[in-house]
PDB file of C-alpha atoms and ligand atoms in Angstrom:
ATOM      1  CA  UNK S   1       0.000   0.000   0.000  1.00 85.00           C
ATOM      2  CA  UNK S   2       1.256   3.886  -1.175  1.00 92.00           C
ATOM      3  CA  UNK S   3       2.742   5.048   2.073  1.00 95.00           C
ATOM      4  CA  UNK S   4       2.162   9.093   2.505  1.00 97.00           C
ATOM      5  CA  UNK S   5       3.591  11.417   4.717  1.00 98.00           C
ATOM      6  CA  UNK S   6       2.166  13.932   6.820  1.00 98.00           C
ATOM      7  CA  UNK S   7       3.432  16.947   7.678  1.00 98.00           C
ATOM      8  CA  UNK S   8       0.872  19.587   9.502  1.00 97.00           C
ATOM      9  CA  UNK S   9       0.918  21.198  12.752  1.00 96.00           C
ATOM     10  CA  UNK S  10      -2.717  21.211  12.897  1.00 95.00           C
ATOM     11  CA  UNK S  11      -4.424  18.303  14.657  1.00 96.00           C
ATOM     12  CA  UNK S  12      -7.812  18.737  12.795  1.00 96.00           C
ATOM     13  CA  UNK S  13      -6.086  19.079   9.322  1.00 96.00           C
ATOM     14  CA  UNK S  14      -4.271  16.044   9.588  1.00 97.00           C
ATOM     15  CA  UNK S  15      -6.876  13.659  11.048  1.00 97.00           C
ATOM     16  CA  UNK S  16      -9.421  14.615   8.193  1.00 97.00           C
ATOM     17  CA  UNK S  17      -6.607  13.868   5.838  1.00 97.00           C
ATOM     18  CA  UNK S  18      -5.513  10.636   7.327  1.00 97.00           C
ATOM     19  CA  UNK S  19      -8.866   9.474   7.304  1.00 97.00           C
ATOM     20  CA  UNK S  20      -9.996  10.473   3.693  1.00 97.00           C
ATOM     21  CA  UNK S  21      -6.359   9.058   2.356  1.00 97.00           C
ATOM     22  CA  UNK S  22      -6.895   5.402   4.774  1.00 97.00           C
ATOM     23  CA  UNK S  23     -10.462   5.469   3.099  1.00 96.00           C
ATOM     24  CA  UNK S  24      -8.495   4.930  -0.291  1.00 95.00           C
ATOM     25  CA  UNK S  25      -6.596   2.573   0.361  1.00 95.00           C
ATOM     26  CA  UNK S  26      -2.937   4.434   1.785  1.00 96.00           C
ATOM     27  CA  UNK S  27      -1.206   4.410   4.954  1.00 97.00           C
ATOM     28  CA  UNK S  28      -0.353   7.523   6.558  1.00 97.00           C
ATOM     29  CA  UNK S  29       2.203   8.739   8.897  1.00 97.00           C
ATOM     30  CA  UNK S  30       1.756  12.170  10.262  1.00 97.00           C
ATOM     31  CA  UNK S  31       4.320  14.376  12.174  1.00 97.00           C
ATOM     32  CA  UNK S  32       3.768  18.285  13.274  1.00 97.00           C
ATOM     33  CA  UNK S  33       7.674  19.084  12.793  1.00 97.00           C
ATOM     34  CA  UNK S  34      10.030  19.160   9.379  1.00 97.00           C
ATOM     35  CA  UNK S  35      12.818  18.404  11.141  1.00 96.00           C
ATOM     36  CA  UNK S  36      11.167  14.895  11.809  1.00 96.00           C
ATOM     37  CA  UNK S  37       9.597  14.177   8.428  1.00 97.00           C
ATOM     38  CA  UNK S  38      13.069  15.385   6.750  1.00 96.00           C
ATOM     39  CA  UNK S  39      14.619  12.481   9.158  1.00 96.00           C
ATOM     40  CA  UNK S  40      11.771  10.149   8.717  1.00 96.00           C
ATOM     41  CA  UNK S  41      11.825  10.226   4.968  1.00 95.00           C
ATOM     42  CA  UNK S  42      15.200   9.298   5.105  1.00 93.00           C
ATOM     43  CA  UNK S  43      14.176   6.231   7.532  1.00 93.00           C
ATOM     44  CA  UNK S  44      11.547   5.176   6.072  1.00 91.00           C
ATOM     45  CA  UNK S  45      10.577   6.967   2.544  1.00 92.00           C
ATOM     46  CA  UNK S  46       7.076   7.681   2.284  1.00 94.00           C
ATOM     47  CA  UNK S  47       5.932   7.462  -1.878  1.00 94.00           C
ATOM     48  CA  UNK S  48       4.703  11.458  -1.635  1.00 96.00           C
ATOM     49  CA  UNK S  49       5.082  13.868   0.836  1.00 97.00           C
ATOM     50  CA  UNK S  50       1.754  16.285   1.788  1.00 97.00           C
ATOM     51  CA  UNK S  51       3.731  19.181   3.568  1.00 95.00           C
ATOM     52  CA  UNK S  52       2.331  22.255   5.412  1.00 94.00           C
ATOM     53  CA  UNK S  53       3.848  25.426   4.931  1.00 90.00           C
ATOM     54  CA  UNK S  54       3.720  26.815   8.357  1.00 90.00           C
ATOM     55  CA  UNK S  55       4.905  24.581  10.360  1.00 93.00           C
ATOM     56  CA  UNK S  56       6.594  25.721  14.133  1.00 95.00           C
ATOM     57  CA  UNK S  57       9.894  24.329  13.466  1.00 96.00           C
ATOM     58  CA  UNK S  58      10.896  25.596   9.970  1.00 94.00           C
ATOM     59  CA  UNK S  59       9.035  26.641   6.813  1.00 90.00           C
ATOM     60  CA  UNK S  60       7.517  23.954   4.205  1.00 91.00           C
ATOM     61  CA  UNK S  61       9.260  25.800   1.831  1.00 88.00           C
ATOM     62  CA  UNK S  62      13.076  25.301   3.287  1.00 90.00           C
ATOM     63  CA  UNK S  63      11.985  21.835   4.608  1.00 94.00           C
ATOM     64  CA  UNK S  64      11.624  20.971   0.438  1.00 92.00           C
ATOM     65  CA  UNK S  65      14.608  22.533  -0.149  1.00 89.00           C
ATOM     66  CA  UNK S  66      16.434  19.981   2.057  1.00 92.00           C
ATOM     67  CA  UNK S  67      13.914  17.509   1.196  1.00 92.00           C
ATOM     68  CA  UNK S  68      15.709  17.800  -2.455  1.00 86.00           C
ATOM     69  CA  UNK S  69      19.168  17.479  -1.454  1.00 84.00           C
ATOM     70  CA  UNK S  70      17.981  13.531  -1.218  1.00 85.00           C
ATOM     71  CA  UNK S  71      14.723  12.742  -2.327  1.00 85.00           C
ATOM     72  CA  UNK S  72      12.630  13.619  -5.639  1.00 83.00           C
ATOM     73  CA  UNK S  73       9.559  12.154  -3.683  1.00 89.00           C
ATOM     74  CA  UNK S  74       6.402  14.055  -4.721  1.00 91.00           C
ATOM     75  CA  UNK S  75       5.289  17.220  -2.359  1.00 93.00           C
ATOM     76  CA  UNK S  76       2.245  18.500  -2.361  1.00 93.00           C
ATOM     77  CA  UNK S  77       1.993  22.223  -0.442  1.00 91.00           C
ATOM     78  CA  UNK S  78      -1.070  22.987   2.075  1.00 92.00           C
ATOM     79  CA  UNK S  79      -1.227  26.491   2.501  1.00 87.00           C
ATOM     80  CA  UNK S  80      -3.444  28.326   4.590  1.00 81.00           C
ATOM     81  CA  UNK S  81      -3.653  31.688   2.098  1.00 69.00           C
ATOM     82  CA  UNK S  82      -3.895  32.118  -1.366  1.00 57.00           C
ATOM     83  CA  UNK S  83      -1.290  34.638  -0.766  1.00 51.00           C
ATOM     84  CA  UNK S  84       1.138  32.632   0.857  1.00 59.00           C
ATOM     85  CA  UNK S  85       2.809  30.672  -1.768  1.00 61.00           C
ATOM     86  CA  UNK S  86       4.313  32.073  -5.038  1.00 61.00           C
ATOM     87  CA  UNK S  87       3.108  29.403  -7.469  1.00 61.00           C
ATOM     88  CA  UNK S  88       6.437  30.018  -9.187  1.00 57.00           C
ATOM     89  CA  UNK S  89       8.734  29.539  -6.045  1.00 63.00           C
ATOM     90  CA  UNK S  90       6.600  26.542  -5.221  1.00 65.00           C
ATOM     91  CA  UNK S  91       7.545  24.454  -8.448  1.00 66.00           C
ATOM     92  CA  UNK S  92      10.909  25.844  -8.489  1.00 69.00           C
ATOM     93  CA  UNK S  93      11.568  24.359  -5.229  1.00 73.00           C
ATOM     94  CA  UNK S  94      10.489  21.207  -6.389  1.00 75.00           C
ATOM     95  CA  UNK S  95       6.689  21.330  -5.629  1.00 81.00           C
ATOM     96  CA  UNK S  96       4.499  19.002  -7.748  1.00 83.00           C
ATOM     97  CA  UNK S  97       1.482  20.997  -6.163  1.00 85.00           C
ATOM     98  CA  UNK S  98      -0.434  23.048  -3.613  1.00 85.00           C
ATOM     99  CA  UNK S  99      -3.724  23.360  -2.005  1.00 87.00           C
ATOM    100  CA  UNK S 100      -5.114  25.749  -0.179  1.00 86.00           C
ATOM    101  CA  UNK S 101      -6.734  26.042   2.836  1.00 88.00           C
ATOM    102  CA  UNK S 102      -9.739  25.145   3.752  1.00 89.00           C
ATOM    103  CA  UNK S 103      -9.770  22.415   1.428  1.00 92.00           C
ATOM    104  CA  UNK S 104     -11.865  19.233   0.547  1.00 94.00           C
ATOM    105  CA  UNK S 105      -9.749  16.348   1.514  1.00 94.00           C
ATOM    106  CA  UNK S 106     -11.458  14.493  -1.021  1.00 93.00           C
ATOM    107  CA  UNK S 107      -9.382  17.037  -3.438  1.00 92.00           C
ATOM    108  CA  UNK S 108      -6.395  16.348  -1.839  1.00 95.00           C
ATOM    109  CA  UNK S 109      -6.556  12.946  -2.511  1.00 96.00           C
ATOM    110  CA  UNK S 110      -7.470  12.790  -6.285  1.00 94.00           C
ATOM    111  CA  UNK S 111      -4.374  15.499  -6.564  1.00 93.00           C
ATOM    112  CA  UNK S 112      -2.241  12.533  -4.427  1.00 95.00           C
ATOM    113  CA  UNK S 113      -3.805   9.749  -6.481  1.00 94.00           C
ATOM    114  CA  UNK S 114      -3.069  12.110 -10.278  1.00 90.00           C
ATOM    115  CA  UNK S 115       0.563  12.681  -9.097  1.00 89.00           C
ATOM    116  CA  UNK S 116       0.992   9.175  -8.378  1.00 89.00           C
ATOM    117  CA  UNK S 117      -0.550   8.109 -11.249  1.00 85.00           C
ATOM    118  CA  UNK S 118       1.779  10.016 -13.266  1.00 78.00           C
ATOM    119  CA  UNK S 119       5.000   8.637 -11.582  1.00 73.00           C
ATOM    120  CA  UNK S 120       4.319   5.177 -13.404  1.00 63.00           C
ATOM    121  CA  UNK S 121       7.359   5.275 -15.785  1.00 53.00           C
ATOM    122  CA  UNK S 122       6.112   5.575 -19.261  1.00 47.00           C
ATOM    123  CA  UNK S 123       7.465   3.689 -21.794  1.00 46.00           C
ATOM    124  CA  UNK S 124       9.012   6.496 -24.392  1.00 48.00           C
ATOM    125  CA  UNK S 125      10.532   6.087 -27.442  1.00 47.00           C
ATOM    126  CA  UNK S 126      13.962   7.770 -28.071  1.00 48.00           C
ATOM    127  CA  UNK S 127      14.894   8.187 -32.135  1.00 42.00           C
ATOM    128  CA  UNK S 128      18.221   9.128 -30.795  1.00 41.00           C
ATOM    129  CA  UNK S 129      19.366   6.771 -28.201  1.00 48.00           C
ATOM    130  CA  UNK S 130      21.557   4.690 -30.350  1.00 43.00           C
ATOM    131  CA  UNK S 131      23.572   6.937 -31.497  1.00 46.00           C
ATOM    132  CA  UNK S 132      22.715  10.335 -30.784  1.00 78.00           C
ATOM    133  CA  UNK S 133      24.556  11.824 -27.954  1.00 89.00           C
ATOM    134  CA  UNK S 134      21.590  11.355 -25.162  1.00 91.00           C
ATOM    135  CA  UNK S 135      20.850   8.133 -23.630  1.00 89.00           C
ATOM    136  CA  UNK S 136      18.220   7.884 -21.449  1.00 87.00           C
ATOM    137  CA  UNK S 137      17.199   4.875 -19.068  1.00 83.00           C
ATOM    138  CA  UNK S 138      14.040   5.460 -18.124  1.00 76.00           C
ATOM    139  CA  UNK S 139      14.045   2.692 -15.302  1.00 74.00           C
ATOM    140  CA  UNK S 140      16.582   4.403 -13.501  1.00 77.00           C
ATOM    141  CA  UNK S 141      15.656   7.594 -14.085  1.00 81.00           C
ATOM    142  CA  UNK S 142      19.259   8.906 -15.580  1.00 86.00           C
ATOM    143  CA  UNK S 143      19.804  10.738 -18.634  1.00 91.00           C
ATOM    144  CA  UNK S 144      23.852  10.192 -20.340  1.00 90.00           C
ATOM    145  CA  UNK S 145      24.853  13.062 -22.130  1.00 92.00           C
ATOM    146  CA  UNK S 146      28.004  12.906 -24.290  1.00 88.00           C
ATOM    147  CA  UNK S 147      28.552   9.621 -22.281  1.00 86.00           C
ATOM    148  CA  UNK S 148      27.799  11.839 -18.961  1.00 89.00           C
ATOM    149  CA  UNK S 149      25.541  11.003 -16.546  1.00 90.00           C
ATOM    150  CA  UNK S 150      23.332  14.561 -16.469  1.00 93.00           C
ATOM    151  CA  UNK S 151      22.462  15.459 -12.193  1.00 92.00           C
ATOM    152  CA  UNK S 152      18.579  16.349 -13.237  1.00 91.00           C
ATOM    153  CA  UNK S 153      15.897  17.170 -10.917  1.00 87.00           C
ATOM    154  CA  UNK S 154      13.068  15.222 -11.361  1.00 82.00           C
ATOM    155  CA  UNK S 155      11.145  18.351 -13.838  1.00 85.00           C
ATOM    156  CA  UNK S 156      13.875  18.942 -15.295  1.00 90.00           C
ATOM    157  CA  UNK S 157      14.495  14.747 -16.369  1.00 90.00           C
ATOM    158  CA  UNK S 158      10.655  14.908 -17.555  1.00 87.00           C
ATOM    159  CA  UNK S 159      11.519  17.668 -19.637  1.00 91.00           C
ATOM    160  CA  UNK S 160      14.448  16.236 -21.222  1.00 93.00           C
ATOM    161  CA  UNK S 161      12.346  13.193 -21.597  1.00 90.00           C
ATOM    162  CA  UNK S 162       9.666  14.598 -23.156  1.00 90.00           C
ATOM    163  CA  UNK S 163      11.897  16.764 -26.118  1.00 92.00           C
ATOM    164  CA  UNK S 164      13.910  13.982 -26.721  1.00 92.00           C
ATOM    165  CA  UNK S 165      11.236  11.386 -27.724  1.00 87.00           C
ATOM    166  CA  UNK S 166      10.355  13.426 -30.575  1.00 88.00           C
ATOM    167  CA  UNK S 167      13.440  15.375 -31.839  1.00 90.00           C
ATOM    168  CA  UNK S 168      12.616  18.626 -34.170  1.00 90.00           C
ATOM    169  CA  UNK S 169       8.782  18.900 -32.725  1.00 92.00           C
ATOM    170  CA  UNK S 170       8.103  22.051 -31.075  1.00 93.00           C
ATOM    171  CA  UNK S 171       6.397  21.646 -28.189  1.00 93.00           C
ATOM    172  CA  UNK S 172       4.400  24.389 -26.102  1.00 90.00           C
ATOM    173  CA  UNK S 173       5.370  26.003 -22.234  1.00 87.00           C
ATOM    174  CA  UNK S 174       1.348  24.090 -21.605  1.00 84.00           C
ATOM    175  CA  UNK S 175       2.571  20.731 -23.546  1.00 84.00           C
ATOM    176  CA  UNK S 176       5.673  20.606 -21.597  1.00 88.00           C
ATOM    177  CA  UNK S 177       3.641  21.729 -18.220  1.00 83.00           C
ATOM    178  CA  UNK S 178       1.692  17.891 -19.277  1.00 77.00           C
ATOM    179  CA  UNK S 179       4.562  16.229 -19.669  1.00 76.00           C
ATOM    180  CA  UNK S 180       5.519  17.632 -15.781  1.00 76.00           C
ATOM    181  CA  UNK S 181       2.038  16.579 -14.801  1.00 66.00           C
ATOM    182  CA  UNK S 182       1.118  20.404 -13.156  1.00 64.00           C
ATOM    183  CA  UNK S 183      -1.568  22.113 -13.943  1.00 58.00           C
ATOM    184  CA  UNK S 184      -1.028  24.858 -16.440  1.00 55.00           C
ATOM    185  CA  UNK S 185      -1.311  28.345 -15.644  1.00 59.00           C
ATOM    186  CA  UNK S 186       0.350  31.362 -16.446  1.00 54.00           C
ATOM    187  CA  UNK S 187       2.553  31.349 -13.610  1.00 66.00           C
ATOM    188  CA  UNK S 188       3.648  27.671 -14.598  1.00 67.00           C
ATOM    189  CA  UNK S 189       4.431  28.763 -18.103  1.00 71.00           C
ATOM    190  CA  UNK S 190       7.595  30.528 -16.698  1.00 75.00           C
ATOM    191  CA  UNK S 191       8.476  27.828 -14.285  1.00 81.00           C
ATOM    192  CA  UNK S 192       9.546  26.116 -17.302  1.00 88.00           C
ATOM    193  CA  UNK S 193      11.774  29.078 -18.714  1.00 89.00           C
ATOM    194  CA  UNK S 194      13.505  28.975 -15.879  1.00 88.00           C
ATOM    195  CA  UNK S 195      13.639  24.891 -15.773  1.00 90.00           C
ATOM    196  CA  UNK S 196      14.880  25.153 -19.114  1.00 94.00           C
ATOM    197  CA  UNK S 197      18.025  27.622 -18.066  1.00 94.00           C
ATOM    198  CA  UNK S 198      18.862  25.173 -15.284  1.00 93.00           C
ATOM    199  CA  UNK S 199      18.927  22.083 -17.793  1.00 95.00           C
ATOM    200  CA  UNK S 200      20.801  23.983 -20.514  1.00 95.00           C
ATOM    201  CA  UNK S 201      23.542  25.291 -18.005  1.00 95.00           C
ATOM    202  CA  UNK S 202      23.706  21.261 -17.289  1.00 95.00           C
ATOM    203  CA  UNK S 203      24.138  20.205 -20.913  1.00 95.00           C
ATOM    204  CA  UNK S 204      26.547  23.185 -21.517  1.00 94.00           C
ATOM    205  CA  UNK S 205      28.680  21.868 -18.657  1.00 93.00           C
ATOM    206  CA  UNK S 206      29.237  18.765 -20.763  1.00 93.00           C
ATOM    207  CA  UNK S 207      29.519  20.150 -23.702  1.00 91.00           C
ATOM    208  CA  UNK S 208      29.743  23.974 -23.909  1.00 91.00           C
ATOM    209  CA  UNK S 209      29.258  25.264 -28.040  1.00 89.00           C
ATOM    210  CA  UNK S 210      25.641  22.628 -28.303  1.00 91.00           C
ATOM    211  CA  UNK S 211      22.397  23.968 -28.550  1.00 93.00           C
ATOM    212  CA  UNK S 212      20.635  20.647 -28.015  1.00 94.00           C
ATOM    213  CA  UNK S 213      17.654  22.553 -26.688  1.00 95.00           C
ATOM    214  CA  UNK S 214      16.254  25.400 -28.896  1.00 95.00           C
ATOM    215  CA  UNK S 215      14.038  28.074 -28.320  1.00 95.00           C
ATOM    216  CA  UNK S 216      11.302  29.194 -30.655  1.00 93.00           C
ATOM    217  CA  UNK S 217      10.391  32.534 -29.847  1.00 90.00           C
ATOM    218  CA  UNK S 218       6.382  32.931 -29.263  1.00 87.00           C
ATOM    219  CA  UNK S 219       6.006  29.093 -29.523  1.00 91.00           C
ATOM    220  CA  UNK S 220       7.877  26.688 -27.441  1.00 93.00           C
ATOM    221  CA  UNK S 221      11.072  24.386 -27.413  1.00 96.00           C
ATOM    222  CA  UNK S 222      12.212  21.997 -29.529  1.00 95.00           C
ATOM    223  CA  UNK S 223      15.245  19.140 -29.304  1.00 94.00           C
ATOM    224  CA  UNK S 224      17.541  19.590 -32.320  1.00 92.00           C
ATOM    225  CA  UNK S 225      19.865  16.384 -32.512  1.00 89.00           C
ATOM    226  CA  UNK S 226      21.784  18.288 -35.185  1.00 87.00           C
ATOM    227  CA  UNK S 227      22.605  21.412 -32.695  1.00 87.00           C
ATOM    228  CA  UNK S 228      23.614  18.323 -30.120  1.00 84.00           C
TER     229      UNK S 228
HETATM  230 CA1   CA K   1       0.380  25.231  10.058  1.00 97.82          CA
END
């Protein structure tokens, strides 16, 4: 059964989430500090990862940063204003996404079951993984560049994924936003600019005068295999 961790200062909050996720079918372990989920996820990894942002100890927000120096588990945010979280900052810091508060708990678990959903490796063609200079394994998650293994975040390994299995196709900031499986908004749209950046300074650390990613202004990116 999934396991999910809980992270919410807020004794009411949690139980109504701990019942309407037990209902479905998950087990649930719930803790009111970051500093313990941070060492519990190392203990004992829970699949995804429903994290407060105001929590006594330290921020949601910093706990995911340090979540991310180990894990690429799933977070979803709980914040209690609208106001609270940038949507940008969230996915940057490795958000999948956020609810906030009051919520339905019956929302928060479709948005647990979605993300999960999408996690299932999919089985993705790559034209240019026999000899083109990417190789990707999609089982362990690792993308070779130039015979390199590439460091990727999780988005930015989706991304990578998603241009490579159809070289020259330009795809849009909202088909790429799929691909990450977050909902597209206009907020989103520059989460990937800025995902982009990050993966390009990684492929121009292997090899600095490619272009394997190109831009196409008003429309999207593309993966050129002859600019790789
Ligand atoms: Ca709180």
């Amino acid at each position: 059964m999934p396991h999910i961790l809980i992270v919410e200062d807020e004794a009411a909050i949690a139980d109504t989430l701990i019942f309407a996720l037990q209902n479905e079918g998950f087990t649930t372990t719930w803790l009111s500090l970051a500093e313990q989920a941070l060492a519990e996820q190392q203990r004992n990894p829970a699949v995804l990862l429903i994290l407060d942002v105001g929590l006594p100890d330290i921020s949601g927000f910093e706990a995911c940063k340090r979540l991310r120096r180990f894990s690429e588990v799933p977070v979803i945010f709980l914040t209690a204003r609208s106001e609270e979280i940038d949507r940008v900052v969230g996915l940057e810091i490795g958000a999948d996404d956020y609810v906030v508060k009051p919520f339905s708990p019956r929302e928060v678990v479709a948005r647990v079951k979605a993300i999960l959903k999408r996690m299932v490796p999919r089985e993705v063609p790559v034209a240019s993984s026999v000899d083109g200079p990417f190789q990707l394994d999609s089982e362990r998650v690792q993308i070779h560049y130039h015979r390199q293994l590439l460091s990727l975040t999780r988005h930015e390994f989706r991304l990578l994924q998603s241009l490579l299995a159809q070289p020259e196709r330009v795809f849009s900031r909202e088909q790429l936003l799929d691909g990450l499986g977050v909902a597209a908004d206009a907020g989103y749209e520059r989460s990937i600019d800025s995902h982009i950046k990050s993966l390009r300074a990684k492929l121009r650390q292997v090899s600095a005068d490619a272009e394997p990613i190109q831009t196409h202004r008003g429309l999207g990116y593309s993966y050129s295999p002859r600019h790789a």
